[in-house]
Structure formats: structure tokens, C-alpha cells
Amino acid sequence: MKSTAPNKVVIIGAGYVGATTAFTLMHSGLVSELVLIDIDHKKAEGEVMDLNHSLSFLKPMTIKVGDYSDTADADIIIMTAGPSIPPGGTRLDLAKNNSKIMKDVMKQIVEYTRSAIILVASNPVDILTQVAAESVGYDPRKVIGSGTVLDSSRFRYLLSEHCGIDARNIHGYILGEHGDSEVAAWSLTNIAGTQIDEYCNGCENQCTKIDKNAIFVKVRDAGYDIIARKPATYYGVSMAIRRIVESILRNENAILTVSSLQTGAYGISGISLSVPTLVNAEGISKVLELPLTNTEHSQLKESANTLKEILSYALSA
Ligand code: NAD
């Protein structure tokens, strides 16, 4: 049975991240039509067959293998194509290779649409978010990187474990690059409206004070730590993507640490990175300029500089 609800999402790349994202979105009830595109057509076909076989347990929707003509009436196009860092490879190699893939994909998309929101998850996500917009002159407010939405979730989870409190009641942001130069905004981190240091001072748990650096390192290195144990990470990022998709399709004005092209907030411009951002049906609605400490602010600027260097390498011949 075909659904008539309007929400159409195209996923480019049917690897670990793309297939898991499709599965996660199927369960969300947010999407009425899901299209998978992959240069490995057989892989996309296999994933679609497998996904379709669970439809009798879910709300009706259409899931199919497609091509770029399917982007014409898509609400959101999710980019998950291209590999992770290969064994022995570097982040810089990845930046160069995946920038080429991103440019090629965008060239094909703009033959059909400039109105869909482009949601980039492929790495390095900040670089590819910028390449997606700038390579074809796409409206940068419609190009969103998953950024540090996943990292912020990892941060909240680790704090919830430490404090023994539901992660949904812990608020905190990881800012900057989704990667090695990211920054934990400890000064904005709070539980039940109470700044984390103050909360810890009054906490009845007998633990010694929170080891902020240990928690931050676990967040920052989570991807590497998982890939040391299995070939890829995909559950966390697929839930982060689902959350962003939800905020767009439901026009939520949600505050998420997505990556977008910065135009001056925090004294940063000309580079995509993550800061708390209002996300709604238009895409990037507004970047929030929140009060960071001087140290956090200079770490964020340092992260922007690191990304600028990676971007210029990625775009060099
Ligand atoms: P994967 O190798 O399993 O899948 C990549 C897929 O892309 C493959 O099926 C491949 O055939 C396809 N592909 C390659 N070039 C293509 C093209 N030009 N057009 C269409 N499809 C193409 O990799 P994965 O584990 O799914 O990871 C995908 C990307 O997501 C990687 O860049 C990875 O680093 C990134 N990732 C991001 C986050 C995040 O938080 N942003 C988290 C995990 C992974």
C-alpha cells in the first residue's frame, strides 16, 4: 500500500551509515518515501529488499532504489556516500577523496533540485558540508552537516552515566569540528538548569569531582575507539540524523549542534563547523551566539583554523 504523506527522503550511499539511517527513519514514522542511491546498485537493491521485508510491522511507506531524478521532489537528501578513513590512510586523504565524491554528487543533484535540504553525514563532515554548498552555489542555509550532534549525544550519555541521571535531563554541547579539534562547552553544561560544577558540588554521590578531561577525551575519540573494535560506527550517527530530519520535517526550531557555514558568530566566518543552531523546515534558521569562556572561545577559533587548513588541502589539486 502506498502512503500519500508528503515526506520524501533520498539517501545517497547504502553502506553501514546509509542503510542504518534508512532503518532508523523507517521506524521514525516521519517519512513516507525513502529512496536509496549507491554506485553499488546491487548493494542498494539488497538493502531495499531487506528493509521492505519489515514493512508489515510498520506504518505504510515506500522504500525503493532510485537515481538522481528521485531528488527532484525530495524534502531532504542525506549524504552518507564515501568511505571512512581506510586502514593506514589519513584524515587529509579522506578529505580530498570525499570532497571529489561530494562535488560529483552535488552536480547531479542540482540538475533536479535546489529546494531540498541537503543533510551531510559523510566525513570529514564539516569540510563536505562546505564543499556541498560552495561547489554548486547551493543556498548554505539549506546545507546542514550532522556535525557534532552525535558528539554532543555521546557527551550527554557519558555525563548521564557519571551522574546517574537520564541523559535527556543533561544539557551540553560539543562545538567546532566533528573530529580532533572539537571543544566541550563545559560552561554551558547543566543539569536541571544548574551549571555542572555547581551541581557536582551539591551532589550526594560520594565520587570525587568529575574528571572533565577524561570524559572529553572519551567523546572526542569515540569514533576511533569503536572502529578499533568493529569496522564502522552507525547506530549513533543514524539517530543523530533522525533527530535532525525530525527537526526539519516537523519545523521544530530545535537547537542542535549541526555544522553550517559560519558568517561571523563567535568571530568565525568562511568555514563550516558546529555551534548551537536553530533548525527548522527552512534548514539553518539561526546560529545562536552563546556566552563561552575565553578559553572555550579561543579553542573554538582554533578549531575553525584547523578546519580552514583541511579545507584548503582538500580543495588543492
Ligand atoms: P561504507 O563504506 O559502508 O559505505 C559507503 C557507501 O558509499 C558504499 O556503499 C559505496 O558504494 C557508496 N558510494 C561511494 N561513492 C559513491 C558515489 N559517488 N555515489 C553513491 N554512492 C557511493 O561507509 P559507512 O561506514 O557507511 O560511512 C559512510 C560515511 O559516513 C563515511 O565518510 C564515514 O566516515 C561517515 N560517518 C560519519 C559519521 C558522523 O557522525 N558524521 C559517523 C559515522 C560515519
Short mmCIF file of C-alpha atoms and ligand atoms in Angstrom, two decimals:
data_model
loop_
_atom_site.label_atom_id
_atom_site.label_comp_id
_atom_site.label_asym_id
_atom_site.label_seq_id
_atom_site.Cartn_x
_atom_site.Cartn_y
_atom_site.Cartn_z
CA MET A 1 0.00 0.00 0.00
CA LYS A 2 1.31 3.45 -0.95
CA SER A 3 1.31 6.29 1.54
CA THR A 4 0.19 9.71 0.34
CA ALA A 5 2.00 11.67 3.07
CA PRO A 6 4.46 14.11 1.56
CA ASN A 7 7.78 13.48 3.27
CA LYS A 8 10.33 12.13 0.83
CA VAL A 9 13.92 11.44 1.82
CA VAL A 10 16.70 10.32 -0.53
CA ILE A 11 19.75 8.66 0.99
CA ILE A 12 22.92 8.66 -1.08
CA GLY A 13 25.21 5.80 -0.04
CA ALA A 14 23.80 2.48 1.16
CA GLY A 15 26.77 1.42 3.28
CA TYR A 16 26.78 0.99 7.06
CA VAL A 17 25.62 4.55 7.74
CA GLY A 18 23.15 4.84 4.84
CA ALA A 19 21.45 1.50 5.47
CA THR A 20 21.22 2.05 9.23
CA THR A 21 19.85 5.54 8.65
CA ALA A 22 17.19 4.06 6.35
CA PHE A 23 16.26 1.54 9.04
CA THR A 24 16.15 4.24 11.73
CA LEU A 25 13.99 6.55 9.58
CA MET A 26 11.60 3.70 8.75
CA HIS A 27 10.92 3.33 12.46
CA SER A 28 10.51 7.05 13.00
CA GLY A 29 7.17 7.31 11.20
CA LEU A 30 8.43 10.66 9.86
CA VAL A 31 8.98 9.62 6.27
CA SER A 32 6.54 8.37 3.64
CA GLU A 33 9.03 7.68 0.87
CA LEU A 34 12.63 6.59 1.20
CA VAL A 35 14.94 6.24 -1.80
CA LEU A 36 18.42 4.71 -1.71
CA ILE A 37 21.09 5.57 -4.28
CA ASP A 38 24.51 3.90 -4.39
CA ILE A 39 27.11 3.41 -7.13
CA ASP A 40 26.96 -0.21 -5.98
CA HIS A 41 23.45 -0.70 -7.31
CA LYS A 42 23.27 -4.31 -6.13
CA LYS A 43 24.10 -3.31 -2.55
CA ALA A 44 21.31 -0.70 -2.61
CA GLU A 45 18.92 -3.32 -4.03
CA GLY A 46 19.80 -5.81 -1.30
CA GLU A 47 19.29 -3.23 1.44
CA VAL A 48 15.95 -2.13 -0.01
CA MET A 49 14.71 -5.72 -0.25
CA ASP A 50 15.71 -6.38 3.35
CA LEU A 51 14.14 -3.11 4.58
CA ASN A 52 10.90 -3.73 2.68
CA HIS A 53 10.50 -7.10 4.36
CA SER A 54 9.81 -5.40 7.68
CA LEU A 55 7.07 -3.10 6.32
CA SER A 56 4.21 -5.30 7.51
CA PHE A 57 5.26 -4.33 11.05
CA LEU A 58 5.39 -0.59 10.45
CA LYS A 59 3.41 2.39 9.17
CA PRO A 60 2.95 2.20 5.39
CA MET A 61 5.65 3.82 3.32
CA THR A 62 7.57 3.31 0.07
CA ILE A 63 11.21 2.22 0.06
CA LYS A 64 13.00 1.83 -3.27
CA VAL A 65 16.29 2.01 -5.11
CA GLY A 66 16.48 5.17 -7.16
CA ASP A 67 18.60 7.54 -9.17
CA TYR A 68 19.18 11.30 -9.10
CA SER A 69 15.85 12.06 -10.78
CA ASP A 70 14.34 11.00 -7.44
CA THR A 71 15.86 14.07 -5.81
CA ALA A 72 13.55 16.36 -7.85
CA ASP A 73 10.73 16.27 -5.27
CA ALA A 74 12.74 15.21 -2.23
CA ASP A 75 12.37 17.17 1.01
CA ILE A 76 15.72 16.02 2.35
CA ILE A 77 18.74 14.43 0.65
CA ILE A 78 21.07 12.68 3.08
CA MET A 79 24.68 12.23 2.02
CA THR A 80 26.32 9.12 3.50
CA ALA A 81 28.37 8.05 0.47
CA GLY A 82 32.11 7.56 0.52
CA PRO A 83 34.37 5.60 2.80
CA SER A 84 35.64 6.26 6.33
CA ILE A 85 39.39 6.61 6.88
CA PRO A 86 40.90 3.46 5.33
CA PRO A 87 43.49 1.47 7.33
CA GLY A 88 46.77 3.35 7.00
CA GLY A 89 45.02 6.36 5.43
CA THR A 90 44.79 9.88 6.84
CA ARG A 91 42.04 12.36 7.52
CA LEU A 92 43.58 14.56 4.85
CA ASP A 93 43.38 11.78 2.21
CA LEU A 94 39.76 11.25 3.17
CA ALA A 95 39.07 14.99 2.86
CA LYS A 96 40.43 15.02 -0.67
CA ASN A 97 38.71 11.83 -1.87
CA ASN A 98 35.35 12.51 -0.31
CA SER A 99 35.35 16.15 -1.45
CA LYS A 100 35.57 14.84 -5.02
CA ILE A 101 32.65 12.47 -4.38
CA MET A 102 30.65 15.29 -2.73
CA LYS A 103 31.20 17.62 -5.72
CA ASP A 104 30.15 14.90 -8.14
CA VAL A 105 27.01 14.12 -6.13
CA MET A 106 26.04 17.82 -5.86
CA LYS A 107 26.50 18.31 -9.62
CA GLN A 108 23.93 15.58 -10.19
CA ILE A 109 21.54 16.86 -7.51
CA VAL A 110 21.35 20.40 -8.89
CA GLU A 111 20.23 19.05 -12.24
CA TYR A 112 16.95 18.27 -10.44
CA THR A 113 16.56 20.45 -7.36
CA ARG A 114 17.80 23.42 -5.37
CA SER A 115 14.99 23.32 -2.86
CA ALA A 116 15.70 20.10 -0.95
CA ILE A 117 17.64 20.30 2.29
CA ILE A 118 21.00 18.59 1.94
CA LEU A 119 21.99 16.77 5.13
CA VAL A 120 25.63 15.71 5.06
CA ALA A 121 26.93 12.90 7.28
CA SER A 122 29.94 11.69 5.24
CA ASN A 123 33.32 12.61 6.69
CA PRO A 124 35.05 14.93 7.14
CA VAL A 125 31.56 16.27 7.67
CA ASP A 126 32.43 19.96 8.17
CA ILE A 127 34.55 20.06 5.02
CA LEU A 128 31.95 18.22 2.94
CA THR A 129 29.14 20.47 4.21
CA GLN A 130 31.04 23.45 2.85
CA VAL A 131 32.01 21.72 -0.40
CA ALA A 132 28.35 20.71 -0.92
CA ALA A 133 27.20 24.33 -0.75
CA GLU A 134 30.09 26.10 -2.43
CA SER A 135 30.84 23.69 -5.29
CA VAL A 136 27.45 24.38 -6.93
CA GLY A 137 26.34 27.61 -5.24
CA TYR A 138 23.62 25.88 -3.20
CA ASP A 139 21.91 28.05 -0.57
CA PRO A 140 24.13 27.42 2.50
CA ARG A 141 21.10 27.66 4.84
CA LYS A 142 19.81 24.52 3.13
CA VAL A 143 23.02 22.58 3.63
CA ILE A 144 23.34 21.03 7.08
CA GLY A 145 26.14 18.85 8.38
CA SER A 146 25.38 16.31 11.10
CA GLY A 147 28.36 18.00 12.77
CA THR A 148 28.69 17.40 16.48
CA VAL A 149 25.09 16.31 17.09
CA LEU A 150 26.47 12.79 17.64
CA ASP A 151 29.39 14.06 19.77
CA SER A 152 27.00 16.11 21.94
CA SER A 153 24.89 12.98 22.42
CA ARG A 154 27.97 10.98 23.43
CA PHE A 155 28.85 13.78 25.87
CA ARG A 156 25.39 13.74 27.44
CA TYR A 157 25.42 9.94 27.67
CA LEU A 158 28.79 9.89 29.46
CA LEU A 159 27.66 12.59 31.90
CA SER A 160 24.43 10.69 32.49
CA GLU A 161 26.47 7.59 33.35
CA HIS A 162 28.67 9.61 35.69
CA CYS A 163 25.81 11.38 37.46
CA GLY A 164 23.22 8.58 37.33
CA ILE A 165 20.69 10.86 35.60
CA ASP A 166 18.62 10.42 32.44
CA ALA A 167 20.69 11.78 29.52
CA ARG A 168 17.63 13.75 28.38
CA ASN A 169 17.91 15.89 31.53
CA ILE A 170 21.55 16.71 30.87
CA HIS A 171 22.27 19.58 28.51
CA GLY A 172 25.64 20.14 26.96
CA TYR A 173 27.27 20.88 23.65
CA ILE A 174 30.35 19.78 21.79
CA LEU A 175 31.35 22.56 19.40
CA GLY A 176 33.64 23.09 16.42
CA GLU A 177 34.98 20.33 14.21
CA HIS A 178 33.42 16.87 14.27
CA GLY A 179 36.89 15.50 14.93
CA ASP A 180 40.15 16.01 16.72
CA SER A 181 39.89 19.77 17.37
CA GLU A 182 36.36 19.72 18.81
CA VAL A 183 35.59 21.62 22.01
CA ALA A 184 33.46 20.74 25.06
CA ALA A 185 31.47 23.79 26.18
CA TRP A 186 31.62 22.92 29.89
CA SER A 187 30.49 26.40 30.92
CA LEU A 188 27.12 25.81 29.19
CA THR A 189 26.67 22.27 30.54
CA ASN A 190 23.85 21.94 33.02
CA ILE A 191 21.61 19.52 34.85
CA ALA A 192 18.11 20.71 35.70
CA GLY A 193 19.13 24.28 34.96
CA THR A 194 22.16 24.09 37.28
CA GLN A 195 25.67 24.57 35.90
CA ILE A 196 27.54 21.24 36.10
CA ASP A 197 30.22 22.41 38.62
CA GLU A 198 27.57 23.74 40.97
CA TYR A 199 25.53 20.55 40.54
CA CYS A 200 28.59 18.40 41.37
CA ASN A 201 29.34 20.47 44.49
CA GLY A 202 25.88 19.76 45.86
CA CYS A 203 25.67 16.14 44.67
CA GLU A 204 25.13 13.40 47.26
CA ASN A 205 27.19 10.83 45.29
CA GLN A 206 30.45 10.17 47.03
CA CYS A 207 32.53 10.39 43.83
CA THR A 208 35.40 12.80 43.73
CA LYS A 209 34.91 15.68 41.30
CA ILE A 210 34.10 14.97 37.69
CA ASP A 211 37.16 14.20 35.56
CA LYS A 212 36.32 16.58 32.75
CA ASN A 213 39.31 15.78 30.61
CA ALA A 214 38.69 12.01 30.74
CA ILE A 215 35.08 12.50 29.69
CA PHE A 216 36.03 14.86 26.88
CA VAL A 217 38.72 12.51 25.53
CA LYS A 218 36.21 9.64 25.51
CA VAL A 219 33.80 11.79 23.50
CA ARG A 220 36.43 13.07 21.09
CA ASP A 221 37.97 9.64 20.46
CA ALA A 222 34.73 7.62 20.48
CA GLY A 223 34.82 7.01 16.72
CA TYR A 224 38.39 5.68 16.85
CA ASP A 225 37.58 3.58 19.93
CA ILE A 226 34.62 1.93 18.18
CA ILE A 227 36.49 1.36 14.92
CA ALA A 228 39.27 -0.38 16.91
CA ARG A 229 36.59 -2.95 17.83
CA LYS A 230 34.35 -3.21 14.72
CA PRO A 231 34.57 -1.95 11.13
CA ALA A 232 32.31 1.10 11.35
CA THR A 233 30.08 3.26 13.57
CA TYR A 234 26.47 3.69 12.51
CA TYR A 235 23.83 3.44 15.27
CA GLY A 236 24.72 6.74 16.96
CA VAL A 237 25.03 8.72 13.76
CA SER A 238 21.78 7.31 12.39
CA MET A 239 19.94 8.53 15.50
CA ALA A 240 21.60 11.94 15.19
CA ILE A 241 20.43 12.08 11.55
CA ARG A 242 16.94 11.03 12.60
CA ARG A 243 16.85 13.88 15.13
CA ILE A 244 17.90 16.43 12.51
CA VAL A 245 15.38 15.06 9.98
CA GLU A 246 12.67 15.32 12.63
CA SER A 247 13.51 18.93 13.39
CA ILE A 248 13.29 19.78 9.67
CA LEU A 249 10.16 17.82 8.73
CA ARG A 250 8.28 18.94 11.85
CA ASN A 251 9.56 22.53 11.58
CA GLU A 252 10.63 22.33 15.21
CA ASN A 253 13.09 25.21 15.73
CA ALA A 254 15.18 22.66 17.61
CA ILE A 255 18.57 23.72 18.95
CA LEU A 256 21.13 21.26 17.59
CA THR A 257 24.89 21.39 17.15
CA VAL A 258 24.72 20.93 13.40
CA SER A 259 27.51 22.09 11.12
CA SER A 260 26.87 25.05 8.84
CA LEU A 261 28.76 27.74 7.00
CA GLN A 262 29.60 30.38 9.61
CA THR A 263 29.09 34.06 8.83
CA GLY A 264 30.51 35.90 11.82
CA ALA A 265 29.08 34.49 15.06
CA TYR A 266 31.87 33.85 17.60
CA GLY A 267 34.11 35.89 15.29
CA ILE A 268 34.22 32.98 12.82
CA SER A 269 33.35 33.14 9.15
CA GLY A 270 34.04 31.35 5.88
CA ILE A 271 34.14 27.85 7.35
CA SER A 272 31.54 25.22 8.29
CA LEU A 273 31.55 23.97 11.85
CA SER A 274 29.14 23.19 14.66
CA VAL A 275 27.65 25.63 17.14
CA PRO A 276 24.18 25.58 18.72
CA THR A 277 21.83 26.31 15.83
CA LEU A 278 18.07 26.67 15.33
CA VAL A 279 16.96 24.08 12.79
CA ASN A 280 13.54 24.11 11.13
CA ALA A 281 11.84 23.43 7.79
CA GLU A 282 13.96 26.11 6.13
CA GLY A 283 17.15 24.38 7.25
CA ILE A 284 19.58 26.58 9.19
CA SER A 285 17.35 29.26 10.71
CA LYS A 286 19.73 30.97 13.12
CA VAL A 287 23.11 30.41 14.75
CA LEU A 288 22.97 31.08 18.49
CA GLU A 289 25.87 33.07 19.89
CA LEU A 290 26.06 31.81 23.47
CA PRO A 291 28.40 33.11 26.17
CA LEU A 292 31.53 30.91 26.16
CA THR A 293 34.51 31.36 28.44
CA ASN A 294 37.59 32.98 26.90
CA THR A 295 39.32 29.58 26.78
CA GLU A 296 36.37 27.87 25.09
CA HIS A 297 36.11 30.72 22.63
CA SER A 298 39.77 30.55 21.66
CA GLN A 299 39.56 26.74 21.36
CA LEU A 300 36.58 27.18 19.01
CA LYS A 301 38.54 29.66 16.90
CA GLU A 302 41.48 27.25 16.85
CA SER A 303 39.12 24.52 15.62
CA ALA A 304 37.94 26.86 12.84
CA ASN A 305 41.58 27.47 11.83
CA THR A 306 42.28 23.72 11.76
CA LEU A 307 39.27 23.21 9.50
CA LYS A 308 40.36 26.02 7.20
CA GLU A 309 43.70 24.26 6.72
CA ILE A 310 41.99 20.92 5.98
CA LEU A 311 39.60 22.63 3.55
CA SER A 312 42.39 24.30 1.61
CA TYR A 313 44.25 20.95 1.41
CA ALA A 314 41.05 19.15 0.32
CA LEU A 315 40.47 21.65 -2.48
CA SER A 316 44.10 21.73 -3.65
CA ALA A 317 44.96 19.82 -6.83
P1 NAD B 1 30.62 2.38 3.74
O1 NAD B 1 31.91 2.16 3.03
O2 NAD B 1 29.96 1.25 4.44
O3 NAD B 1 29.54 2.98 2.71
C1 NAD B 1 29.82 3.96 1.78
C2 NAD B 1 28.91 3.70 0.59
O4 NAD B 1 29.04 4.79 -0.32
C3 NAD B 1 29.24 2.42 -0.18
O5 NAD B 1 28.09 1.60 -0.27
C4 NAD B 1 29.69 2.94 -1.55
O6 NAD B 1 29.34 2.07 -2.62
C5 NAD B 1 28.94 4.25 -1.62
N1 NAD B 1 29.50 5.22 -2.57
C6 NAD B 1 30.80 5.55 -2.78
N2 NAD B 1 30.89 6.51 -3.72
C7 NAD B 1 29.62 6.81 -4.10
C8 NAD B 1 29.05 7.72 -5.02
N3 NAD B 1 29.82 8.53 -5.75
N4 NAD B 1 27.73 7.76 -5.14
C9 NAD B 1 26.92 6.93 -4.43
N5 NAD B 1 27.41 6.05 -3.53
C10 NAD B 1 28.72 5.98 -3.37
O7 NAD B 1 30.89 3.58 4.75
P2 NAD B 1 30.00 3.96 6.02
O8 NAD B 1 30.53 3.27 7.21
O9 NAD B 1 28.56 3.84 5.65
O10 NAD B 1 30.39 5.51 6.19
C11 NAD B 1 29.93 6.45 5.24
C12 NAD B 1 30.46 7.83 5.60
O11 NAD B 1 29.86 8.26 6.83
C13 NAD B 1 31.97 7.86 5.85
O12 NAD B 1 32.52 9.03 5.29
C14 NAD B 1 32.09 7.89 7.37
O13 NAD B 1 33.31 8.45 7.82
C15 NAD B 1 30.88 8.75 7.70
N6 NAD B 1 30.44 8.70 9.10
C16 NAD B 1 30.05 9.89 9.64
C17 NAD B 1 29.65 9.95 10.95
C18 NAD B 1 29.22 11.28 11.53
O14 NAD B 1 29.00 11.42 12.74
N7 NAD B 1 29.11 12.30 10.69
C19 NAD B 1 29.62 8.78 11.74
C20 NAD B 1 29.98 7.58 11.14
C21 NAD B 1 30.41 7.55 9.81
#
